[in-house]
PDB file of C-alpha atoms in Angstrom:
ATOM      1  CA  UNK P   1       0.000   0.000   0.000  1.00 38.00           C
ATOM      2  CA  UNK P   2       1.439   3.581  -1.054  1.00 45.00           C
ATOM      3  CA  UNK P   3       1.133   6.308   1.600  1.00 48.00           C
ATOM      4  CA  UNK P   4      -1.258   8.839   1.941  1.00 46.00           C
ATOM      5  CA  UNK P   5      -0.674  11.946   0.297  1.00 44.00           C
ATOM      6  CA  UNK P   6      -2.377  15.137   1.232  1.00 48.00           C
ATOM      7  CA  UNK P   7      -4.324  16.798  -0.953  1.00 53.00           C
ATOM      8  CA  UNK P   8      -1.329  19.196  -2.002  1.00 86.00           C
ATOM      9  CA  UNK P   9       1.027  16.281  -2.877  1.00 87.00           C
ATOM     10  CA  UNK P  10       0.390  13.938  -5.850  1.00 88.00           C
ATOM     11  CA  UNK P  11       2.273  11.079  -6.317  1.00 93.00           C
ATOM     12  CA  UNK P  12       4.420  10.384  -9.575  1.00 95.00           C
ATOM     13  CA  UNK P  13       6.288   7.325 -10.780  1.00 97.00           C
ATOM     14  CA  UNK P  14       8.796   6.953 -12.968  1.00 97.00           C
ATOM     15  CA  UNK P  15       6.703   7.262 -16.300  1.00 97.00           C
ATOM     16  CA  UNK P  16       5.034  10.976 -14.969  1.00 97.00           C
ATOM     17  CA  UNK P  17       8.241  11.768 -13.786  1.00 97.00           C
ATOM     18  CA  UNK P  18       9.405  11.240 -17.598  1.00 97.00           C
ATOM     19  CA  UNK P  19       6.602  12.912 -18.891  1.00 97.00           C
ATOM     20  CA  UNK P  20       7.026  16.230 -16.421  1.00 98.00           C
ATOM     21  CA  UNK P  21      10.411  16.300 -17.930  1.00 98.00           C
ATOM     22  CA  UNK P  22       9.642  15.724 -21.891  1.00 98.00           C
ATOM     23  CA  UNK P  23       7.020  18.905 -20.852  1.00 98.00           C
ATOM     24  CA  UNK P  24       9.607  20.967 -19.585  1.00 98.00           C
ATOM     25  CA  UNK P  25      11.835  20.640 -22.819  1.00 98.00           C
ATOM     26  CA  UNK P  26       9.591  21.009 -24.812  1.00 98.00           C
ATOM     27  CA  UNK P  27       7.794  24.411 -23.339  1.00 98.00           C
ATOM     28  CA  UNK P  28      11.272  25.462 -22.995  1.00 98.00           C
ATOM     29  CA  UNK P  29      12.233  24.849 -26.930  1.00 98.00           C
ATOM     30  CA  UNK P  30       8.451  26.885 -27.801  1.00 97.00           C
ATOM     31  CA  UNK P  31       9.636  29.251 -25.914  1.00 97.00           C
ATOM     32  CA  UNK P  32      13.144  29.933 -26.865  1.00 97.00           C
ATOM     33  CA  UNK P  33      11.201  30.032 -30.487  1.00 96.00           C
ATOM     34  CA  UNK P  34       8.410  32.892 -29.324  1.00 95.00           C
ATOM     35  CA  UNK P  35      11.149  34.876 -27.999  1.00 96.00           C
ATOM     36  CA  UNK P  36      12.852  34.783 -31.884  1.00 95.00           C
ATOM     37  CA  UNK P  37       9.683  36.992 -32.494  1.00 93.00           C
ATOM     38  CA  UNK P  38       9.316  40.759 -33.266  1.00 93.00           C
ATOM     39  CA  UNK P  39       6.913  41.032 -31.579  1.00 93.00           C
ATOM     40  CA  UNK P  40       6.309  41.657 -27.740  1.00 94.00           C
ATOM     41  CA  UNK P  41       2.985  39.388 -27.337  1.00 93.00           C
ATOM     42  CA  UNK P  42       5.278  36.765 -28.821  1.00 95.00           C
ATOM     43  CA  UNK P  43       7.576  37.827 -25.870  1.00 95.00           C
ATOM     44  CA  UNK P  44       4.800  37.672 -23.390  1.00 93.00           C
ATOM     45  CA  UNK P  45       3.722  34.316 -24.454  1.00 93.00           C
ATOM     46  CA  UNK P  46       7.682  32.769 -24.109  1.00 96.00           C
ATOM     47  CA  UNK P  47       7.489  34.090 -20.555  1.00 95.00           C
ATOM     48  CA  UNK P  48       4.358  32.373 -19.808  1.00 94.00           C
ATOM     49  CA  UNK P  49       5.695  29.408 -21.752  1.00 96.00           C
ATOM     50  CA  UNK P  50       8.854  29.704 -19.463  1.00 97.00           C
ATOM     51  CA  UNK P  51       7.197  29.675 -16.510  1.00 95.00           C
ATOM     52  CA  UNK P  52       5.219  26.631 -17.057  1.00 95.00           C
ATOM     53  CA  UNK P  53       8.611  24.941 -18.592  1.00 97.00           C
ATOM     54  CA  UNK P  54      10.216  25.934 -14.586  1.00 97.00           C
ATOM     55  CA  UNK P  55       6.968  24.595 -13.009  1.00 95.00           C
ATOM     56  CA  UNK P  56       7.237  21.441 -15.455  1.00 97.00           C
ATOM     57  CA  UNK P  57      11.206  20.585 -14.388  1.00 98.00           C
ATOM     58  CA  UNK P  58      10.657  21.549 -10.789  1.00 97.00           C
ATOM     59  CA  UNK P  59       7.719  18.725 -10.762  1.00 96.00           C
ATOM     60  CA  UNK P  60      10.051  16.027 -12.026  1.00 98.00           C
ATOM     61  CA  UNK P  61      12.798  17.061  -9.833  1.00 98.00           C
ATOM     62  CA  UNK P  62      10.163  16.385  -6.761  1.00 97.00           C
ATOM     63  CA  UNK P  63       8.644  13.498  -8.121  1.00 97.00           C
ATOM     64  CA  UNK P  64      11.936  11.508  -8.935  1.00 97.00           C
ATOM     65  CA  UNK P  65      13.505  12.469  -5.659  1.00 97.00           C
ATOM     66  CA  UNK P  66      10.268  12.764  -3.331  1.00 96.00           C
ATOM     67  CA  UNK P  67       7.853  10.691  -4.881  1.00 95.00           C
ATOM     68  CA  UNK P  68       5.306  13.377  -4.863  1.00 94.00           C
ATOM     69  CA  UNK P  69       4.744  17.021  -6.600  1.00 93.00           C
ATOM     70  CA  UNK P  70       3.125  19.969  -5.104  1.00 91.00           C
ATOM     71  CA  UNK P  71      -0.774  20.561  -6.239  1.00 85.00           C
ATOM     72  CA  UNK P  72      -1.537  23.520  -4.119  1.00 73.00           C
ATOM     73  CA  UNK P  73      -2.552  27.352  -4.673  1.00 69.00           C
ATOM     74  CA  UNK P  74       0.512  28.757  -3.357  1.00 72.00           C
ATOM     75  CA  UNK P  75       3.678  28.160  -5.500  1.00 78.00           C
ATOM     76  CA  UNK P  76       5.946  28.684  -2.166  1.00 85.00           C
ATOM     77  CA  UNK P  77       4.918  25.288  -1.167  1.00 88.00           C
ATOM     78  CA  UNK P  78       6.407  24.274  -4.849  1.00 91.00           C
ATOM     79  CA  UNK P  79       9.287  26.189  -4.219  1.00 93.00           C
ATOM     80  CA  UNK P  80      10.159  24.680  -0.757  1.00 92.00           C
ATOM     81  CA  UNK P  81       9.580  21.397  -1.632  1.00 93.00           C
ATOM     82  CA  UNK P  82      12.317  21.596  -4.563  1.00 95.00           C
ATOM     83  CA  UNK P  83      14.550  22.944  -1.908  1.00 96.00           C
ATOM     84  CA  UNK P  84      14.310  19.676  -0.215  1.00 95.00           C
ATOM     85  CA  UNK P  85      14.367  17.894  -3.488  1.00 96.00           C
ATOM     86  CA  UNK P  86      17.424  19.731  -4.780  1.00 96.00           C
ATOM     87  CA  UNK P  87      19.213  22.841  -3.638  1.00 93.00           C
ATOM     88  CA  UNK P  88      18.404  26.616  -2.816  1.00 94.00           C
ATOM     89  CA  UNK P  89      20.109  27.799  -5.762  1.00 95.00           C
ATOM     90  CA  UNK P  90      18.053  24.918  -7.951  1.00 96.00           C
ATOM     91  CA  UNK P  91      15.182  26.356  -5.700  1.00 96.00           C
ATOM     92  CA  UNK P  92      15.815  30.085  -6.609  1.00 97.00           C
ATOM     93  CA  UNK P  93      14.913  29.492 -10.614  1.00 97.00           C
ATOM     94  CA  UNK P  94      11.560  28.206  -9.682  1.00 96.00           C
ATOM     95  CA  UNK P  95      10.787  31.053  -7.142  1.00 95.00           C
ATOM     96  CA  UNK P  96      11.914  33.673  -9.758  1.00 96.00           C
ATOM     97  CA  UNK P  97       9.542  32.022 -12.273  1.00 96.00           C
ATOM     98  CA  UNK P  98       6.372  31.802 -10.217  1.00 93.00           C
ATOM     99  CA  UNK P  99       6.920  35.290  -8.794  1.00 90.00           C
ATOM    100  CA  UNK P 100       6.246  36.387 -12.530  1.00 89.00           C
ATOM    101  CA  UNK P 101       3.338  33.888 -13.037  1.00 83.00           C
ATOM    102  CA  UNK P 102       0.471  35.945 -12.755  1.00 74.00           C
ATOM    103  CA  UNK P 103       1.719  38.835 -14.250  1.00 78.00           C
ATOM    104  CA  UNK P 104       2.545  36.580 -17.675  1.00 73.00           C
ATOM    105  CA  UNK P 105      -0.094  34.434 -17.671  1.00 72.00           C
ATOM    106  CA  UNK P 106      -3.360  36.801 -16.385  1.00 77.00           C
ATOM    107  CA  UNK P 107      -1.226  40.452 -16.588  1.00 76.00           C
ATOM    108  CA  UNK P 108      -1.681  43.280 -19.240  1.00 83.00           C
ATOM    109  CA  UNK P 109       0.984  44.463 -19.506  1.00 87.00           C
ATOM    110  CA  UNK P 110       3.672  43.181 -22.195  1.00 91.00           C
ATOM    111  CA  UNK P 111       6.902  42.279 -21.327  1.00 90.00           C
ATOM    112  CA  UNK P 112      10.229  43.785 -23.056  1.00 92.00           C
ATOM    113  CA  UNK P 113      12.437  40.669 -24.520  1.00 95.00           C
ATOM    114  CA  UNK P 114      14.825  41.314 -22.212  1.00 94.00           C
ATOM    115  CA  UNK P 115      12.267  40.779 -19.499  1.00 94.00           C
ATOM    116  CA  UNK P 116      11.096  37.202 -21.283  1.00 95.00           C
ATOM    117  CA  UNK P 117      14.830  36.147 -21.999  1.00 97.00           C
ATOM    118  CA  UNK P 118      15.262  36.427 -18.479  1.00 97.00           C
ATOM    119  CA  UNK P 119      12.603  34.388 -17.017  1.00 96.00           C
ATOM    120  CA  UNK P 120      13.993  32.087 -20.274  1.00 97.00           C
ATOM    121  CA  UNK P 121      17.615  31.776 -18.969  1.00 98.00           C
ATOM    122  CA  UNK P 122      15.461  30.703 -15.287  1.00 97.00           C
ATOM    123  CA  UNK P 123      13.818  27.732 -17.139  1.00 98.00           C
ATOM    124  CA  UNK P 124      16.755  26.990 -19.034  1.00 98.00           C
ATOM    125  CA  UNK P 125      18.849  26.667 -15.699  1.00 98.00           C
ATOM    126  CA  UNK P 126      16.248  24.519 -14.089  1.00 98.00           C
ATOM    127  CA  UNK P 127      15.846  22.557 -17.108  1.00 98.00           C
ATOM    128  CA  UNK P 128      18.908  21.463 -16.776  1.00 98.00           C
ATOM    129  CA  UNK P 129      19.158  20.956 -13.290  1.00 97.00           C
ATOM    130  CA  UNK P 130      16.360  18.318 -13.506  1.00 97.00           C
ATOM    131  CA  UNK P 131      18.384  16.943 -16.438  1.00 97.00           C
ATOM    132  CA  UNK P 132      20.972  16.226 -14.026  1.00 96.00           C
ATOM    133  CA  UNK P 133      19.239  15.330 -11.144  1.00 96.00           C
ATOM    134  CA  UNK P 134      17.474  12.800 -12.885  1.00 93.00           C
TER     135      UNK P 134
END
């Protein structure tokens, strides 16, 4: 019998844990692409693209080396649980990229490509932490 996970923690095998990291690649590769764009609601969308690539790798980080991700309406919980999972610099990408999440995903406002490149080079780092952690 597996244990009990709360309501915030899902539990992933191997295979999700796979699939959690094919999604991060591949977010991060669409958005490397929308940031080749002229224009900045193609930047906006690689930001929001690279946010969900960070969310995507910090998931498989957790679920190879916790057995669980974090399902829960605050992101710190995410954030602290890939602490344990990893390190606080591994830890800092994540917390950089959910800090921006509502303002990508929901905001009005358009970023400059400077701004999305930098939430980029976040998901690209923590891309390939979870590459190496797993």
């Amino acid at each position: 019998m597996s244990p009990r996970m709360s309501s915030r923690r899902h539990p992933m095998d191997a295979s999700a844990v796979g699939i959690r990291m094919k999604d991060a690649q591949t977010r991060l590769d669409s958005a490397e692409l929308q940031l080749a764009g002229d224009s900045p609601h193609e930047w906006k969308h690689a930001a929001e693209i690279a946010v969900s690539a960070g969310i995507a790798a910090s998931d498989a980080v957790c679920g190879h080396v916790l057995g669980y991700k974090i399902a829960a309406d605050s992101h710190r919980d995410a954030v602290t649980a890939l602490r344990e999972a990893a390190t606080s610099s591994v830890a800092k990408h994540l917390e950089v990229l959910v800090a921006a999440k509502s303002t990508q995903s929901y905001g009005d406002r358009l970023p400059t490509r400077s701004e999305a490149e930098r939430l980029i080079l976040h998901a690209r780092r923590l891309v390939e932490a979870a590459a190496t952690i797993l």
